[in-house]
Amino acid sequence: MAQAVMTPEHKPLQRPKKAMMPPVLRGFLWAAIGFLLVNTFVIAVDPFRGHPFVTGPSVTLGWVGAVIGWLLGIGVYDAVLLPLMGFETRWVEKEKGWRRYWEIATDHKVIGLQYMMFAVGGFLIAGAIAMLMRYELMTPYLTIFHYPSNYLTAVGIHGTLMMFSFATVFMIGGLGNYFVPLMIGARETVLSKLSGIGVWLVPAGILTVLFSPILGEWSTGWRGYEPLAGQDANGIIFYYLGVLALTMSSLIVALNLVATVMFRRAPGMTWGRLPLFVWGQVTVNLLMLIWFPEIQTTFVMGLLDKIVPLNFFTATGSPLTYLMLFWLFGHPEVYIIAVPAFALWNEIIPVMAQKSLFGRQWAVIGLVFVMMLSGLVWAHHMFTNLRNSEILPFSFFTEMISIPTGFAYMSAVGTLWKSKIRLTTPVIWILMSMFNFLIGGLTGVFLADPIVNLQLHDTFWVVGHFHYTIIGSMVFSGFGAMYYWLPKLSGRMYNETWGKTLAIITFFAFNLTFSQFFLLGLHGMNRWVPAYPAYLQPMNFEVSIFAFILGASFVANIIYIGYCWANGQKAGENPWNAKTPEWFTSSPAPRYNFPVQPEIVASLYMYGEGTKVPVVTTAYDELAATSRASTDPHYDWHDYMPTPPHNK
């Protein structure tokens, strides 16, 4: 029992309680305990297991126990379970210091940075695997991978981590969590504690997929194709479970952000005034709410097909059904990744050009109709499996989706037209993203034509198109967003010379790498193969050299952003002269974003003489300094002020 000590004023104080184990270490410990307990129990009661200590059913249920232990250890036990049962808890959310990023949090900005941190970790792991793949492809025979199954497992882990732990997580979980509440004038999110729990499913999913070879190799790639997966070792089980954890985290993000935009917008923030980046987040989060449960159900069926088995997708079931169910989700997933990039184009360009956004309504319509049409084009991935009567409608809708995509693209081009744009580092990244996506779109036109598709299917042409569409647009826009919002995230600025130099090197390395994929595809280079005809070796060797430069440039940009975050020059509160609400609070933003609730009184994208400041906040210092204003997210200046506040 803690003993009381007497101060000079004779006031008893409690001795500080013993410090808890760091949450991450406790999470790993409890995860190991959970896995061993559940796995051992399943082995003990399973009459068909034979002799192994780890079987398909036991490792599946053991993984569930490990994830529960991980979440409880990382903070759910202290922050949620103990208060829920009425017990006293020692958990107090930290407001400062690096340790707050390694435990459960409810501040959406901390959660957003946690998502970014884990997403970048997944990106670096997947990128390192890509470098191994390119080293393998420098020669037409096997070198570092001794068997084709080793190479195919590496391909699967690379693709899975890139798609599910980086592309979706960084743009939506990271930038979305951090900036959407700020941009709509909200002081917190609706489901803040649930969001703080969901972010910790990301490292669980990454580690699950990364360590899947421990259970055996799998040859299906990031798509988990059945019935091929049924012939793989138990490593495919960790593919299903890892993706299940990653998609569940993203599903929580989608639910939280959609609810926040619906119910926590500032006064005056109508749907017509909603920032373009927020519109992009709303559309992709609705797509996630629609399609992620579908793919999760598909993966559960694939998992049951493997461990029971139930033969959903085998020859006694329907082998093509898995392909159809996967691509029903798979093509909306491409737009879940790409649409935030479109939104960022139209978010950053008007600010840097100090020019009103061209065709704002059409840009929003484009984002919405991309969301609506993305679920109608999925079968163009299966032209080689369809009857002729089924090919034409999917080819038609594939061509049609380029129209709303063009709305967002032309809105950005129209804003650039005759503008005096500042060629800052963020703008250079955005313009590069637009160029890359244009190449991805033009090469996709060939794949939308059934006759051409039958020749290019499963060649490096498809790989090049895919990387231009995803990496070329999303990753480049993501770097642009990081440089643009670095003053808001850290209160510090980067050096333009270094930023532009790294951007240009990355752009040329990217294009010199992936533009040659189209030539390789036309010359007969198939994807998924580590050994290929010798006549393709010179071009593959050259591609690998540029790929290594590209990988190094990505790492250099990440390191430089981190350096500027800690050591850059102090930035002004609004260095870009932007009009969206995130710039009308301090940098970095305080715990509840705004001292009091802001009010939106004008369009956020109108520039020029006579345009009014769109965000109204209080100028009463004594009011902003009150503890109520700084600690209560539901505080409203209307309740305390006799007259409306004036412009900041």
Short mmCIF file of C-alpha atoms in Angstrom, two decimals, residues 139-597:
data_model
loop_
_atom_site.label_atom_id
_atom_site.label_comp_id
_atom_site.label_asym_id
_atom_site.label_seq_id
_atom_site.Cartn_x
_atom_site.Cartn_y
_atom_site.Cartn_z
CA THR A 139 20.01 -11.79 -64.64
CA PRO A 140 17.78 -14.25 -66.55
CA TYR A 141 18.39 -17.05 -64.05
CA LEU A 142 17.82 -17.52 -60.31
CA THR A 143 20.41 -15.94 -58.01
CA ILE A 144 19.31 -14.79 -54.53
CA PHE A 145 15.97 -16.64 -54.70
CA HIS A 146 16.80 -20.33 -55.01
CA TYR A 147 13.30 -21.43 -56.08
CA PRO A 148 10.53 -19.67 -58.02
CA SER A 149 8.28 -20.09 -54.96
CA ASN A 150 10.71 -17.92 -52.94
CA TYR A 151 10.45 -15.15 -55.52
CA LEU A 152 6.65 -15.40 -55.73
CA THR A 153 6.36 -15.13 -51.94
CA ALA A 154 8.49 -11.95 -52.05
CA VAL A 155 6.25 -10.56 -54.81
CA GLY A 156 3.18 -11.30 -52.70
CA ILE A 157 4.54 -9.66 -49.55
CA HIS A 158 5.71 -6.60 -51.53
CA GLY A 159 2.34 -6.08 -53.20
CA THR A 160 0.29 -6.77 -50.09
CA LEU A 161 2.22 -4.33 -47.91
CA MET A 162 2.25 -1.64 -50.59
CA MET A 163 -1.49 -1.89 -51.25
CA PHE A 164 -2.91 -2.51 -47.79
CA SER A 165 -0.38 -1.02 -45.34
CA PHE A 166 0.89 2.00 -47.27
CA ALA A 167 -1.23 3.23 -50.16
CA THR A 168 -4.53 3.24 -48.28
CA VAL A 169 -3.13 3.82 -44.81
CA PHE A 170 -0.92 6.86 -45.51
CA MET A 171 -3.38 8.94 -47.51
CA ILE A 172 -6.53 8.14 -45.52
CA GLY A 173 -5.42 6.94 -42.10
CA GLY A 174 -2.50 9.39 -41.94
CA LEU A 175 -3.30 12.59 -43.83
CA GLY A 176 -7.05 12.04 -43.51
CA ASN A 177 -7.03 11.60 -39.73
CA TYR A 178 -4.72 14.56 -39.22
CA PHE A 179 -6.21 17.13 -41.58
CA VAL A 180 -9.90 16.38 -42.18
CA PRO A 181 -11.02 17.55 -38.71
CA LEU A 182 -8.81 20.64 -39.00
CA MET A 183 -10.09 21.45 -42.48
CA ILE A 184 -13.75 21.28 -41.46
CA GLY A 185 -13.20 23.33 -38.30
CA ALA A 186 -13.82 20.42 -35.93
CA ARG A 187 -12.15 20.22 -32.53
CA GLU A 188 -12.06 16.42 -32.39
CA THR A 189 -13.39 13.36 -34.24
CA VAL A 190 -16.56 11.47 -33.41
CA LEU A 191 -15.01 8.06 -32.64
CA SER A 192 -11.68 9.21 -31.25
CA LYS A 193 -10.98 6.30 -28.90
CA LEU A 194 -12.02 3.66 -31.44
CA SER A 195 -9.73 5.34 -33.98
CA GLY A 196 -6.90 5.26 -31.44
CA ILE A 197 -7.37 1.51 -31.10
CA GLY A 198 -7.70 0.86 -34.84
CA VAL A 199 -4.30 2.33 -35.70
CA TRP A 200 -2.56 -0.44 -33.76
CA LEU A 201 -4.02 -3.06 -36.08
CA VAL A 202 -1.64 -1.73 -38.77
CA PRO A 203 1.63 -2.98 -37.23
CA ALA A 204 -0.15 -6.23 -36.34
CA GLY A 205 -1.14 -6.69 -40.00
CA ILE A 206 2.30 -5.71 -41.34
CA LEU A 207 4.12 -8.15 -39.09
CA THR A 208 1.62 -10.92 -39.88
CA VAL A 209 2.18 -10.61 -43.63
CA LEU A 210 5.94 -10.10 -43.24
CA PHE A 211 6.39 -13.28 -41.20
CA SER A 212 4.06 -15.42 -43.32
CA PRO A 213 7.00 -17.40 -44.86
CA ILE A 214 7.57 -18.92 -41.41
CA LEU A 215 4.48 -21.02 -42.08
CA GLY A 216 5.46 -21.77 -45.68
CA GLU A 217 5.64 -20.06 -49.05
CA TRP A 218 2.64 -18.82 -51.02
CA SER A 219 2.50 -18.08 -54.72
CA THR A 220 -0.66 -16.05 -55.27
CA GLY A 221 0.74 -12.52 -55.12
CA TRP A 222 -1.13 -9.73 -53.30
CA ARG A 223 -4.44 -11.02 -54.69
CA GLY A 224 -4.55 -14.40 -52.93
CA TYR A 225 -6.05 -16.14 -55.97
CA GLU A 226 -8.08 -19.27 -55.34
CA PRO A 227 -7.95 -22.19 -56.00
CA LEU A 228 -4.18 -21.62 -56.31
CA ALA A 229 -4.04 -20.52 -52.67
CA GLY A 230 -5.51 -23.84 -51.59
CA GLN A 231 -2.39 -25.58 -52.93
CA ASP A 232 -0.01 -23.33 -50.98
CA ALA A 233 1.47 -23.96 -47.54
CA ASN A 234 0.04 -22.38 -44.41
CA GLY A 235 1.83 -19.08 -45.15
CA ILE A 236 -1.27 -18.08 -47.11
CA ILE A 237 -3.18 -18.13 -43.81
CA PHE A 238 -1.08 -15.22 -42.55
CA TYR A 239 -1.79 -13.40 -45.82
CA TYR A 240 -5.53 -13.62 -45.17
CA LEU A 241 -5.20 -12.69 -41.49
CA GLY A 242 -2.74 -9.84 -42.09
CA VAL A 243 -4.93 -8.23 -44.73
CA LEU A 244 -7.96 -8.73 -42.47
CA ALA A 245 -6.23 -6.69 -39.73
CA LEU A 246 -5.13 -3.95 -42.16
CA THR A 247 -8.55 -3.59 -43.79
CA MET A 248 -10.27 -3.55 -40.38
CA SER A 249 -8.06 -0.63 -39.36
CA SER A 250 -8.95 1.23 -42.56
CA LEU A 251 -12.63 0.45 -42.05
CA ILE A 252 -12.49 2.10 -38.62
CA VAL A 253 -10.84 5.16 -40.22
CA ALA A 254 -13.59 5.35 -42.84
CA LEU A 255 -16.38 5.13 -40.28
CA ASN A 256 -14.76 7.76 -38.06
CA LEU A 257 -14.00 10.29 -40.81
CA VAL A 258 -17.38 10.02 -42.53
CA ALA A 259 -19.16 10.48 -39.21
CA THR A 260 -16.90 13.41 -38.33
CA VAL A 261 -17.57 15.20 -41.61
CA MET A 262 -21.30 14.61 -41.22
CA PHE A 263 -21.66 15.73 -37.60
CA ARG A 264 -18.69 17.91 -36.62
CA ARG A 265 -18.43 20.52 -39.37
CA ALA A 266 -17.97 24.08 -38.15
CA PRO A 267 -20.86 26.55 -38.48
CA GLY A 268 -21.01 27.74 -42.06
CA MET A 269 -19.04 24.75 -43.38
CA THR A 270 -21.72 23.63 -45.82
CA TRP A 271 -21.23 20.77 -48.25
CA GLY A 272 -20.75 23.42 -50.94
CA ARG A 273 -17.82 24.92 -49.02
CA LEU A 274 -16.19 21.63 -48.08
CA PRO A 275 -12.46 21.62 -49.01
CA LEU A 276 -11.50 19.47 -52.01
CA PHE A 277 -9.24 17.25 -49.93
CA VAL A 278 -12.15 16.55 -47.59
CA TRP A 279 -14.39 15.72 -50.55
CA GLY A 280 -11.75 13.25 -51.73
CA GLN A 281 -11.65 11.69 -48.27
CA VAL A 282 -15.44 11.43 -48.08
CA THR A 283 -15.72 9.66 -51.44
CA VAL A 284 -12.96 7.14 -50.77
CA ASN A 285 -14.19 6.46 -47.24
CA LEU A 286 -17.64 5.69 -48.61
CA LEU A 287 -15.98 3.32 -51.08
CA MET A 288 -14.19 1.64 -48.18
CA LEU A 289 -17.41 1.28 -46.20
CA ILE A 290 -19.01 -0.40 -49.21
CA TRP A 291 -16.21 -2.65 -50.45
CA PHE A 292 -13.98 -3.52 -47.50
CA PRO A 293 -16.62 -5.71 -45.82
CA GLU A 294 -17.01 -7.50 -49.17
CA ILE A 295 -13.31 -8.36 -49.47
CA GLN A 296 -13.09 -9.27 -45.80
CA THR A 297 -15.92 -11.74 -46.30
CA THR A 298 -14.14 -13.12 -49.36
CA PHE A 299 -10.92 -13.60 -47.41
CA VAL A 300 -12.78 -15.32 -44.57
CA MET A 301 -14.24 -17.71 -47.16
CA GLY A 302 -10.74 -18.29 -48.58
CA LEU A 303 -9.41 -18.90 -45.06
CA LEU A 304 -12.17 -21.40 -44.32
CA ASP A 305 -11.49 -23.02 -47.68
CA LYS A 306 -7.92 -23.53 -46.50
CA ILE A 307 -8.28 -24.68 -42.90
CA VAL A 308 -11.56 -26.63 -42.82
CA PRO A 309 -11.79 -27.06 -45.91
CA LEU A 310 -15.19 -25.99 -47.21
CA ASN A 311 -14.31 -26.09 -50.95
CA PHE A 312 -15.94 -22.78 -51.85
CA PHE A 313 -13.47 -22.10 -54.67
CA THR A 314 -12.12 -25.52 -55.60
CA ALA A 315 -13.17 -27.62 -58.58
CA THR A 316 -16.15 -28.89 -56.55
CA GLY A 317 -17.14 -25.28 -55.92
CA SER A 318 -16.66 -22.32 -58.28
CA PRO A 319 -13.02 -21.45 -59.10
CA LEU A 320 -13.84 -18.21 -60.95
CA THR A 321 -15.99 -16.88 -58.12
CA TYR A 322 -12.97 -15.80 -56.06
CA LEU A 323 -11.59 -13.77 -58.98
CA MET A 324 -14.91 -12.00 -59.38
CA LEU A 325 -15.28 -11.32 -55.64
CA PHE A 326 -11.71 -10.08 -55.38
CA TRP A 327 -11.90 -7.67 -58.31
CA LEU A 328 -15.27 -6.37 -57.17
CA PHE A 329 -13.17 -4.86 -54.40
CA GLY A 330 -9.86 -4.67 -56.28
CA HIS A 331 -10.76 -1.99 -58.75
CA PRO A 332 -12.51 0.34 -56.29
CA GLU A 333 -9.33 -0.10 -54.21
CA VAL A 334 -7.34 1.49 -57.07
CA TYR A 335 -9.54 4.58 -56.84
CA ILE A 336 -9.46 4.51 -53.03
CA ILE A 337 -5.74 5.07 -53.50
CA ALA A 338 -5.86 7.48 -56.46
CA VAL A 339 -8.80 9.79 -55.62
CA PRO A 340 -7.04 11.48 -52.66
CA ALA A 341 -4.26 12.33 -55.13
CA PHE A 342 -6.81 14.00 -57.44
CA ALA A 343 -8.13 15.97 -54.47
CA LEU A 344 -4.64 17.09 -53.47
CA TRP A 345 -4.03 18.50 -56.96
CA ASN A 346 -7.01 20.80 -56.56
CA GLU A 347 -6.15 21.57 -52.94
CA ILE A 348 -2.58 22.73 -53.46
CA ILE A 349 -2.60 24.30 -56.94
CA PRO A 350 -5.09 27.15 -56.16
CA VAL A 351 -3.09 28.08 -53.06
CA MET A 352 0.23 28.17 -54.89
CA ALA A 353 -1.27 30.02 -57.85
CA GLN A 354 -3.30 32.34 -55.56
CA LYS A 355 -6.06 31.86 -58.10
CA SER A 356 -9.64 30.74 -57.65
CA LEU A 357 -10.19 27.04 -58.30
CA PHE A 358 -11.47 26.49 -61.82
CA GLY A 359 -14.72 24.52 -62.07
CA ARG A 360 -14.89 23.56 -58.41
CA GLN A 361 -18.33 21.97 -58.79
CA TRP A 362 -17.12 19.85 -61.69
CA ALA A 363 -14.10 18.70 -59.70
CA VAL A 364 -16.43 17.53 -56.91
CA ILE A 365 -18.76 15.87 -59.43
CA GLY A 366 -15.75 14.08 -60.89
CA LEU A 367 -14.75 12.67 -57.50
CA VAL A 368 -18.30 11.52 -56.76
CA PHE A 369 -18.83 9.84 -60.13
CA VAL A 370 -15.45 8.12 -59.97
CA MET A 371 -16.69 6.63 -56.71
CA MET A 372 -19.96 5.53 -58.34
CA LEU A 373 -18.44 4.04 -61.49
CA SER A 374 -15.46 2.32 -59.88
CA GLY A 375 -17.56 -0.72 -58.99
CA LEU A 376 -18.70 -1.23 -62.61
CA VAL A 377 -15.33 -1.82 -64.28
CA TRP A 378 -13.88 -4.66 -62.22
CA ALA A 379 -14.14 -7.41 -64.85
CA HIS A 380 -11.64 -5.77 -67.21
CA HIS A 381 -9.06 -7.59 -65.06
CA MET A 382 -10.62 -10.81 -66.32
CA PHE A 383 -10.99 -10.29 -70.08
CA THR A 384 -9.12 -13.56 -70.63
CA ASN A 385 -11.75 -15.39 -68.54
CA LEU A 386 -14.96 -13.84 -69.91
CA ARG A 387 -17.30 -14.75 -72.70
CA ASN A 388 -17.37 -12.37 -75.66
CA SER A 389 -20.87 -11.17 -74.75
CA GLU A 390 -19.60 -10.05 -71.32
CA ILE A 391 -16.49 -8.22 -72.49
CA LEU A 392 -18.15 -5.27 -74.27
CA PRO A 393 -20.07 -3.72 -71.32
CA PHE A 394 -17.03 -3.83 -69.05
CA SER A 395 -14.87 -2.32 -71.77
CA PHE A 396 -17.49 0.43 -72.15
CA PHE A 397 -17.58 1.31 -68.45
CA THR A 398 -13.78 1.20 -68.28
CA GLU A 399 -13.67 3.90 -70.95
CA MET A 400 -16.51 5.81 -69.28
CA ILE A 401 -14.74 6.20 -65.93
CA SER A 402 -12.09 8.32 -67.64
CA ILE A 403 -14.72 11.09 -68.03
CA PRO A 404 -15.24 11.96 -64.32
CA THR A 405 -11.53 11.40 -63.76
CA GLY A 406 -10.99 14.01 -66.46
CA PHE A 407 -13.22 16.47 -64.57
CA ALA A 408 -10.81 16.51 -61.62
CA TYR A 409 -7.82 16.63 -63.96
CA MET A 410 -9.16 19.48 -66.06
CA SER A 411 -10.12 21.48 -62.97
CA ALA A 412 -6.44 21.44 -61.99
CA VAL A 413 -5.34 22.27 -65.56
CA GLY A 414 -7.89 25.10 -65.74
CA THR A 415 -6.57 26.59 -62.52
CA LEU A 416 -3.02 26.43 -63.88
CA TRP A 417 -4.05 28.15 -67.12
CA LYS A 418 -2.57 31.68 -67.29
CA SER A 419 -1.75 31.57 -63.59
CA LYS A 420 1.39 32.99 -62.01
CA ILE A 421 2.04 29.87 -59.99
CA ARG A 422 4.83 29.70 -57.44
CA LEU A 423 7.00 26.74 -58.44
CA THR A 424 7.57 25.56 -54.90
CA THR A 425 8.51 22.00 -53.99
CA PRO A 426 4.88 20.95 -53.28
CA VAL A 427 3.76 22.24 -56.68
CA ILE A 428 6.58 20.42 -58.46
CA TRP A 429 5.54 17.15 -56.80
CA ILE A 430 1.90 17.78 -57.76
CA LEU A 431 2.74 18.55 -61.39
CA MET A 432 4.87 15.41 -61.54
CA SER A 433 1.97 13.43 -60.11
CA MET A 434 -0.35 14.79 -62.80
CA PHE A 435 2.13 13.87 -65.53
CA ASN A 436 2.60 10.36 -64.17
CA PHE A 437 -1.13 9.78 -63.87
CA LEU A 438 -1.60 10.98 -67.45
CA ILE A 439 0.86 8.30 -68.62
CA GLY A 440 -0.93 5.73 -66.47
CA GLY A 441 -4.28 6.74 -67.93
CA LEU A 442 -3.13 6.69 -71.55
CA THR A 443 -1.54 3.25 -71.18
CA GLY A 444 -4.72 2.07 -69.47
CA VAL A 445 -6.69 2.92 -72.60
CA PHE A 446 -4.87 0.11 -74.40
CA LEU A 447 -5.76 -2.32 -71.62
CA ALA A 448 -9.42 -1.28 -71.82
CA ASP A 449 -9.52 -2.51 -75.42
CA PRO A 450 -10.24 -6.27 -75.28
CA ILE A 451 -8.23 -7.18 -78.38
CA VAL A 452 -5.11 -5.41 -77.14
CA ASN A 453 -5.69 -6.58 -73.58
CA LEU A 454 -5.56 -10.23 -74.64
CA GLN A 455 -2.02 -9.62 -75.93
CA LEU A 456 -0.79 -7.49 -73.03
CA HIS A 457 -2.44 -9.42 -70.20
CA ASP A 458 0.02 -10.59 -67.50
CA THR A 459 2.96 -8.77 -69.10
CA PHE A 460 5.12 -5.99 -67.71
CA TRP A 461 2.96 -3.50 -69.63
CA VAL A 462 0.28 -4.06 -66.95
CA VAL A 463 2.87 -3.67 -64.18
CA GLY A 464 4.08 -0.38 -65.68
CA HIS A 465 0.51 0.95 -66.08
CA PHE A 466 -0.31 -0.02 -62.50
CA HIS A 467 2.77 1.65 -61.00
CA TYR A 468 2.25 4.84 -62.99
CA THR A 469 -1.37 4.97 -61.84
CA ILE A 470 -0.68 4.20 -58.18
CA ILE A 471 2.89 5.18 -57.28
CA GLY A 472 3.14 7.85 -59.95
CA SER A 473 0.02 9.63 -58.71
CA MET A 474 -0.42 8.68 -55.06
CA VAL A 475 3.18 8.60 -53.80
CA PHE A 476 4.16 11.77 -55.65
CA SER A 477 1.06 13.58 -54.39
CA GLY A 478 1.78 12.26 -50.90
CA PHE A 479 5.26 13.79 -50.94
CA GLY A 480 3.76 17.02 -52.25
CA ALA A 481 1.29 17.03 -49.37
CA MET A 482 4.05 16.41 -46.83
CA TYR A 483 6.11 19.35 -48.09
CA TYR A 484 2.96 21.52 -48.29
CA TRP A 485 1.76 20.72 -44.78
CA LEU A 486 5.20 20.43 -43.15
CA PRO A 487 4.85 23.94 -41.61
CA LYS A 488 1.50 22.88 -40.14
CA LEU A 489 2.76 19.49 -38.92
CA SER A 490 5.99 20.73 -37.35
CA GLY A 491 6.01 24.53 -37.39
CA ARG A 492 9.16 24.36 -39.53
CA MET A 493 10.04 24.89 -43.18
CA TYR A 494 12.20 22.98 -45.64
CA ASN A 495 14.86 24.36 -47.99
CA GLU A 496 13.52 24.87 -51.52
CA THR A 497 16.78 23.98 -53.24
CA TRP A 498 17.07 20.63 -51.50
CA GLY A 499 13.35 19.90 -51.87
CA LYS A 500 13.31 20.59 -55.61
CA THR A 501 16.54 18.67 -56.23
CA LEU A 502 15.25 15.54 -54.49
CA ALA A 503 11.91 15.84 -56.30
CA ILE A 504 13.52 16.06 -59.75
CA ILE A 505 15.86 13.13 -59.08
CA THR A 506 12.91 11.02 -57.93
CA PHE A 507 10.86 11.97 -61.00
CA PHE A 508 13.54 11.01 -63.50
CA ALA A 509 14.42 7.80 -61.66
CA PHE A 510 10.75 6.82 -61.57
CA ASN A 511 10.16 7.44 -65.26
CA LEU A 512 13.41 5.81 -66.37
CA THR A 513 12.41 2.76 -64.37
CA PHE A 514 8.76 2.23 -65.20
CA SER A 515 8.59 3.64 -68.74
CA GLN A 516 10.75 0.71 -69.80
CA PHE A 517 8.20 -1.70 -68.34
CA PHE A 518 6.00 -0.96 -71.35
CA LEU A 519 8.80 -1.93 -73.73
CA LEU A 520 9.52 -5.07 -71.72
CA GLY A 521 5.84 -6.01 -71.92
CA LEU A 522 5.73 -5.50 -75.67
CA HIS A 523 8.83 -7.68 -76.01
CA GLY A 524 7.19 -10.53 -74.11
CA MET A 525 8.35 -10.10 -70.50
CA ASN A 526 5.78 -11.75 -68.27
CA ARG A 527 5.24 -10.71 -64.70
CA TRP A 528 5.60 -13.17 -61.80
CA VAL A 529 8.58 -14.92 -63.43
CA PRO A 530 12.11 -14.71 -61.93
CA ALA A 531 13.72 -16.48 -64.91
CA TYR A 532 13.12 -15.15 -68.42
CA PRO A 533 14.53 -15.35 -71.98
CA ALA A 534 18.11 -14.12 -72.23
CA TYR A 535 17.35 -11.48 -74.88
CA LEU A 536 15.43 -9.45 -72.22
CA GLN A 537 18.41 -9.30 -69.85
CA PRO A 538 20.03 -6.00 -71.03
CA MET A 539 16.84 -3.99 -70.56
CA ASN A 540 16.06 -5.66 -67.21
CA PHE A 541 19.57 -4.86 -66.01
CA GLU A 542 19.11 -1.21 -66.95
CA VAL A 543 15.69 -1.04 -65.28
CA SER A 544 17.15 -2.45 -62.06
CA ILE A 545 19.88 0.21 -61.95
CA PHE A 546 17.31 2.98 -62.22
CA ALA A 547 15.10 1.19 -59.67
CA PHE A 548 17.93 1.27 -57.14
CA ILE A 549 18.30 5.03 -57.73
CA LEU A 550 14.54 5.43 -57.29
CA GLY A 551 14.58 3.53 -54.02
CA ALA A 552 17.46 5.64 -52.73
CA SER A 553 15.66 8.85 -53.72
CA PHE A 554 12.51 7.84 -51.85
CA VAL A 555 14.58 7.13 -48.74
CA ALA A 556 16.41 10.45 -49.17
CA ASN A 557 13.12 12.36 -49.29
CA ILE A 558 11.86 10.62 -46.15
CA ILE A 559 15.10 11.39 -44.29
CA TYR A 560 15.09 15.01 -45.47
CA ILE A 561 11.49 15.58 -44.37
CA GLY A 562 12.36 14.10 -40.99
CA TYR A 563 15.42 16.35 -40.73
CA CYS A 564 13.42 19.48 -41.59
CA TRP A 565 10.70 18.41 -39.14
CA ALA A 566 13.25 18.62 -36.32
CA ASN A 567 15.77 21.19 -37.55
CA GLY A 568 14.14 23.31 -40.25
CA GLN A 569 13.73 27.06 -39.98
CA LYS A 570 10.69 28.27 -38.07
CA ALA A 571 7.75 28.79 -40.41
CA GLY A 572 5.01 31.37 -40.25
CA GLU A 573 1.49 30.45 -39.20
CA ASN A 574 0.27 30.56 -42.81
CA PRO A 575 3.33 30.61 -45.11
CA TRP A 576 1.32 29.81 -48.26
CA ASN A 577 -1.47 32.36 -47.69
CA ALA A 578 -4.02 29.53 -47.85
CA LYS A 579 -7.68 29.93 -46.92
CA THR A 580 -8.66 26.50 -45.62
CA PRO A 581 -9.32 26.36 -41.85
CA GLU A 582 -6.28 24.31 -40.83
CA TRP A 583 -4.12 27.41 -41.39
CA PHE A 584 -6.21 29.56 -39.00
CA THR A 585 -4.82 27.98 -35.87
CA SER A 586 -1.30 27.67 -34.48
CA SER A 587 1.30 25.36 -36.00
CA PRO A 588 1.39 22.63 -34.81
CA ALA A 589 -2.25 22.78 -33.81
CA PRO A 590 -3.16 22.57 -30.08
CA ARG A 591 -4.91 19.60 -28.51
CA TYR A 592 -8.41 20.62 -29.57
CA ASN A 593 -7.31 22.40 -32.76
CA PHE A 594 -9.00 25.76 -32.20
CA PRO A 595 -9.28 27.79 -28.96
CA VAL A 596 -12.96 28.19 -29.79
CA GLN A 597 -15.24 26.95 -32.53
#
